[in-house]
PDB file of N, CA and C in Angstrom:
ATOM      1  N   UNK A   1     -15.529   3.586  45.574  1.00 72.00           N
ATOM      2  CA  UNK A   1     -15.998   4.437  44.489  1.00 72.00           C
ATOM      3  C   UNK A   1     -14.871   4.699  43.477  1.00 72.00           C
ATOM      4  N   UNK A   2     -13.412   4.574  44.075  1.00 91.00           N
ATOM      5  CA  UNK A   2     -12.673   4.921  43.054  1.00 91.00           C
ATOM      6  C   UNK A   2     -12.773   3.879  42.026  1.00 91.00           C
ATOM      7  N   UNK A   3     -12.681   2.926  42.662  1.00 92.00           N
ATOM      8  CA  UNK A   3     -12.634   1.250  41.309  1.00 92.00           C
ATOM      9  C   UNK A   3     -13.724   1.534  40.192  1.00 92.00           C
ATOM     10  N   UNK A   4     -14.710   2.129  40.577  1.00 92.00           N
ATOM     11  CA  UNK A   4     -15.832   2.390  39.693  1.00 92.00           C
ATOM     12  C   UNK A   4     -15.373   3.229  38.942  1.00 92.00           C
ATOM     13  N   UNK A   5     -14.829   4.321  38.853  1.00 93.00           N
ATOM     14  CA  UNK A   5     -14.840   5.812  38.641  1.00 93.00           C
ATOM     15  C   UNK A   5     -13.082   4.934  37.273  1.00 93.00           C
ATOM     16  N   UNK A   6     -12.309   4.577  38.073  1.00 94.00           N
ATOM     17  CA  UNK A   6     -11.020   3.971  37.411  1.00 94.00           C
ATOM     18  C   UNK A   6     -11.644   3.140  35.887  1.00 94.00           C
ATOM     19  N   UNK A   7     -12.287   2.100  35.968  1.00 95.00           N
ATOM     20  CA  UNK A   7     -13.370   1.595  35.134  1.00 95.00           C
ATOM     21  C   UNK A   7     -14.366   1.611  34.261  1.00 95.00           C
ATOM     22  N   UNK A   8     -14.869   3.207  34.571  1.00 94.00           N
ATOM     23  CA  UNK A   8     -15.674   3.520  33.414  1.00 94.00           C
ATOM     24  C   UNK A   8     -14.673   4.241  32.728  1.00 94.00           C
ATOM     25  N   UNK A   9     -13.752   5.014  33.074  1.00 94.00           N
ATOM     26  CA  UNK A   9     -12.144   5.274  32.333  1.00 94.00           C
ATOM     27  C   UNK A   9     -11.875   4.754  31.259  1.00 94.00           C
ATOM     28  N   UNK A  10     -11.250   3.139  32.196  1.00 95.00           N
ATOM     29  CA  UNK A  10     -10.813   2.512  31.274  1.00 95.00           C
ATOM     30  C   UNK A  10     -11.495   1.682  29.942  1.00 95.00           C
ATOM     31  N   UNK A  11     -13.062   1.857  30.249  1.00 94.00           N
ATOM     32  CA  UNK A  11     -13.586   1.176  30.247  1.00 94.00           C
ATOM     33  C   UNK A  11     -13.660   1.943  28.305  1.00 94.00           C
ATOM     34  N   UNK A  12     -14.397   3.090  28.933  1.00 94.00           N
ATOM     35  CA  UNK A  12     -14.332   4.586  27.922  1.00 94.00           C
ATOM     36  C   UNK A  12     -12.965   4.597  26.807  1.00 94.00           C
ATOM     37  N   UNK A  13     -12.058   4.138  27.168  1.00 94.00           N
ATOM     38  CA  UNK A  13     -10.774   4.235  26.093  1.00 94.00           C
ATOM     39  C   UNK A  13     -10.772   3.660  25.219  1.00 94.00           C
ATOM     40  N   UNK A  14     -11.020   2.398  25.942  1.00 93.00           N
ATOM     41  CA  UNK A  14     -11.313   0.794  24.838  1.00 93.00           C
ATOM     42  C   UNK A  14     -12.616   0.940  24.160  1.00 93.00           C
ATOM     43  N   UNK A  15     -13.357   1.982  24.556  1.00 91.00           N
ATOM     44  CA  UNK A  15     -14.803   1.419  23.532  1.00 91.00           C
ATOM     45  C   UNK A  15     -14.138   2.932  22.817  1.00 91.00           C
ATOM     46  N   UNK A  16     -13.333   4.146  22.774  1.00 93.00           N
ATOM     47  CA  UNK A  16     -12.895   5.180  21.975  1.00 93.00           C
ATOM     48  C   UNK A  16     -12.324   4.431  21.141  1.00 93.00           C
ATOM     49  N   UNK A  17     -11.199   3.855  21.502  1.00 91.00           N
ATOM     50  CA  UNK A  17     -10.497   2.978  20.097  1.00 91.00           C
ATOM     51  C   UNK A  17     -11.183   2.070  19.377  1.00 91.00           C
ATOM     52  N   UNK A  18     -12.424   1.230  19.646  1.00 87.00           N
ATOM     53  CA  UNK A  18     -13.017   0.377  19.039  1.00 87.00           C
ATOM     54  C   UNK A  18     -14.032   1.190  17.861  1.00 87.00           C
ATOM     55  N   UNK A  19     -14.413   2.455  18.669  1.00 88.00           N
ATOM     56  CA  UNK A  19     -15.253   3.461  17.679  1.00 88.00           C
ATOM     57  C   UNK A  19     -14.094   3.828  16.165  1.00 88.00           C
ATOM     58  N   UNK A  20     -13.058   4.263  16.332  1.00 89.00           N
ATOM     59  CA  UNK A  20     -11.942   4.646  16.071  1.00 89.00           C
ATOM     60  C   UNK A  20     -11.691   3.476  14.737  1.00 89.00           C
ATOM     61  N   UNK A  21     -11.819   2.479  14.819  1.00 85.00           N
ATOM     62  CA  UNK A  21     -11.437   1.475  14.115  1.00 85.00           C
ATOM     63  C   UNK A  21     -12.709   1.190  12.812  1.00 85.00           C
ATOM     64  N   UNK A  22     -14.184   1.238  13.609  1.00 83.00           N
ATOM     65  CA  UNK A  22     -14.780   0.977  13.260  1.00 83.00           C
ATOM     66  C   UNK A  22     -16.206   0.174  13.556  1.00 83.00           C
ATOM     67  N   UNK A  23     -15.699  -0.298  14.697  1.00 79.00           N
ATOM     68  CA  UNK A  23     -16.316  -1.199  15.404  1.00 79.00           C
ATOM     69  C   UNK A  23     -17.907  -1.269  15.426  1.00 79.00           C
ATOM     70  N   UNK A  24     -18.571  -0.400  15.265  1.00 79.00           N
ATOM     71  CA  UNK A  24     -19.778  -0.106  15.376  1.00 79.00           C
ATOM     72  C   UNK A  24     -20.691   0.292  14.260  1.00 79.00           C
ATOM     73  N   UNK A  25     -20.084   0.287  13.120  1.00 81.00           N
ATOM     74  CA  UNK A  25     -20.304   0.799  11.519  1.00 81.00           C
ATOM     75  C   UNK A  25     -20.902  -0.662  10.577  1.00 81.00           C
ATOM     76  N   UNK A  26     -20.612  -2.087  11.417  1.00 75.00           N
ATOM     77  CA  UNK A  26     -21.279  -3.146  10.641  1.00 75.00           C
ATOM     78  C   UNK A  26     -20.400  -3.653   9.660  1.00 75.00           C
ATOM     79  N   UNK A  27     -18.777  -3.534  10.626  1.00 73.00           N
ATOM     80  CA  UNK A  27     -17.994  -3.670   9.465  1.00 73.00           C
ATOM     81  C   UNK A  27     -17.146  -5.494  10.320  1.00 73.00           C
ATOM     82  N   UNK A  28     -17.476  -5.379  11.713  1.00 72.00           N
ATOM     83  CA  UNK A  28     -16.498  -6.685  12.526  1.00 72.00           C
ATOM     84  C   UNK A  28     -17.938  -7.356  13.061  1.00 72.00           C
ATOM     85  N   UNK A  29     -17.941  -8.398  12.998  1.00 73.00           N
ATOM     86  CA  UNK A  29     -19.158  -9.849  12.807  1.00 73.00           C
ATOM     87  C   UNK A  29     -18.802 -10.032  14.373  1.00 73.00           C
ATOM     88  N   UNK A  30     -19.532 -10.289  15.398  1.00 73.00           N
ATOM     89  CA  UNK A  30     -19.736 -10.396  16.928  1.00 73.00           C
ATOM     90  C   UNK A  30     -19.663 -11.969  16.762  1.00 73.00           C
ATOM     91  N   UNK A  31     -18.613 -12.631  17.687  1.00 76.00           N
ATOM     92  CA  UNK A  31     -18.601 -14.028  17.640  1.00 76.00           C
ATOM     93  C   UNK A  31     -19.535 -14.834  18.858  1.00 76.00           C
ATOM     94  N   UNK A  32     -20.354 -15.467  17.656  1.00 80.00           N
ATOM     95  CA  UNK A  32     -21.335 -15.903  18.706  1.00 80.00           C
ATOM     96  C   UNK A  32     -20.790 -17.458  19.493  1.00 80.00           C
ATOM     97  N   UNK A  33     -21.182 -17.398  20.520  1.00 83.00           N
ATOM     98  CA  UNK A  33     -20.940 -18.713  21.239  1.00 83.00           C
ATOM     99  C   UNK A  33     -22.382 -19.368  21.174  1.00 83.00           C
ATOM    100  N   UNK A  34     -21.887 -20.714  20.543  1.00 80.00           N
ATOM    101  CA  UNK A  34     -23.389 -21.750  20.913  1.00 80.00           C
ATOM    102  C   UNK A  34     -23.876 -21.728  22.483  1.00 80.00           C
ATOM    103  N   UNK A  35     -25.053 -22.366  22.945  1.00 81.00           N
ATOM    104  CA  UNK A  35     -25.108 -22.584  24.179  1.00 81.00           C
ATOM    105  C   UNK A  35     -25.231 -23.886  24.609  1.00 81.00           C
ATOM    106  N   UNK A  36     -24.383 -24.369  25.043  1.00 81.00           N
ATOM    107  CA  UNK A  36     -23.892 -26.005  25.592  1.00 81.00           C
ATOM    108  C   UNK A  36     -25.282 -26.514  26.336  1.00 81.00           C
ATOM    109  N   UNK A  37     -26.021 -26.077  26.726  1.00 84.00           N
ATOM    110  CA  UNK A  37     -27.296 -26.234  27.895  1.00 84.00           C
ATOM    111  C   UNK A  37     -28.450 -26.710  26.909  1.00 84.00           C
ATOM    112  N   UNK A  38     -28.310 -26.216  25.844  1.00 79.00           N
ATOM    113  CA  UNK A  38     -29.697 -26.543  25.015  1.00 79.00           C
ATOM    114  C   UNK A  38     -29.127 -26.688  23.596  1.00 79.00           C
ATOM    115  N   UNK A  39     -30.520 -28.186  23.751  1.00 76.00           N
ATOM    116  CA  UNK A  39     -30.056 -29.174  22.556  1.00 76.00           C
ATOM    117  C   UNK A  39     -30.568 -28.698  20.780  1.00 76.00           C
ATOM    118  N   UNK A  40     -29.585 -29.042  20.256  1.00 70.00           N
ATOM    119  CA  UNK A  40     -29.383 -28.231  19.035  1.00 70.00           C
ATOM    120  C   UNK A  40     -30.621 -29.140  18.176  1.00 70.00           C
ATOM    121  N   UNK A  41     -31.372 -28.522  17.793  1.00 69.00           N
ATOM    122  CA  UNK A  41     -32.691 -29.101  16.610  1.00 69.00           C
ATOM    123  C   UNK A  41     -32.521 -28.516  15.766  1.00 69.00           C
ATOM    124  N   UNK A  42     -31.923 -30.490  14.656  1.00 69.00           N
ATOM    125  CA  UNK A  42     -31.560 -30.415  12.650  1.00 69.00           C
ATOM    126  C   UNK A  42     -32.724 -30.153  12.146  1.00 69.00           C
ATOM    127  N   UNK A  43     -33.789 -30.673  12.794  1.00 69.00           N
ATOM    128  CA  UNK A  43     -35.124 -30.255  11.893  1.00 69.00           C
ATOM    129  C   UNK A  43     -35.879 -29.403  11.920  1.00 69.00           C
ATOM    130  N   UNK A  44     -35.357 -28.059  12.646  1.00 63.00           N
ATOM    131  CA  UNK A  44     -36.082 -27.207  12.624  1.00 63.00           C
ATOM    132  C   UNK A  44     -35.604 -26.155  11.544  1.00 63.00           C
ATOM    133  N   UNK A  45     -36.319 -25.648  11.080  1.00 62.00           N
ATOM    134  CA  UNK A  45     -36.039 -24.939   9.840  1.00 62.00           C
ATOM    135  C   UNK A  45     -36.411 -25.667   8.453  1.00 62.00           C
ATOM    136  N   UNK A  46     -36.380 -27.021   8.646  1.00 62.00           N
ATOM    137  CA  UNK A  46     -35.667 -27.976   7.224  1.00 62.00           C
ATOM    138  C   UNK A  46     -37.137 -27.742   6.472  1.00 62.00           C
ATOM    139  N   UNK A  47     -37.595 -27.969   5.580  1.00 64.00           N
ATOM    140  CA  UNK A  47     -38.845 -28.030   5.113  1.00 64.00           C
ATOM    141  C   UNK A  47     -39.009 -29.413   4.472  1.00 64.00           C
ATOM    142  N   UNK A  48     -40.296 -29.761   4.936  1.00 61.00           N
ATOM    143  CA  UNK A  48     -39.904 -31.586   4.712  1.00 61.00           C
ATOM    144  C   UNK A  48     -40.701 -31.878   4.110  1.00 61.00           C
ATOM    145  N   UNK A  49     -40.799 -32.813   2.923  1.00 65.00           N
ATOM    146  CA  UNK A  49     -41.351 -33.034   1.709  1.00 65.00           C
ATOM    147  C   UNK A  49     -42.460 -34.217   1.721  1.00 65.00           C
ATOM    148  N   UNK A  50     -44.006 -33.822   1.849  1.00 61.00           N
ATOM    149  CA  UNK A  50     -45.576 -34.395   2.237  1.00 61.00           C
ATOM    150  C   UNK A  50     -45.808 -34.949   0.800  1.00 61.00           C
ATOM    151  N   UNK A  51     -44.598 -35.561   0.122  1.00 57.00           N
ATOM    152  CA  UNK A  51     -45.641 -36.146  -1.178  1.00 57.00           C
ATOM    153  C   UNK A  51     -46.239 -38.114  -1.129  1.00 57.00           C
TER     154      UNK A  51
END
């Protein structure tokens, strides 16, 4: 129980300083990771031209 109890601590400091900075205001862009497992589709979205 202590590891738990140590953890939401530490856990609590780092998300105080991240508030602190800004972090949560829509000001730092979340880096997305692609997903390696599933295959990336060019033509979806594209709008494709029926003349």
């Amino acid at each position: 129980m202590k590891k738990k109890a140590l953890h939401k601590l530490i856990k609590g400091k780092v998300r105080k300083d991240y508030k602190e900075q800004g972090g949560y205001d829509g000001r730092f862009a979340e880096k997305v990771v692609p997903n390696k497992k599933r295959k990336y589709n060019r033509r979806k979205g594209k709008k494709v031209n029926e003349e």
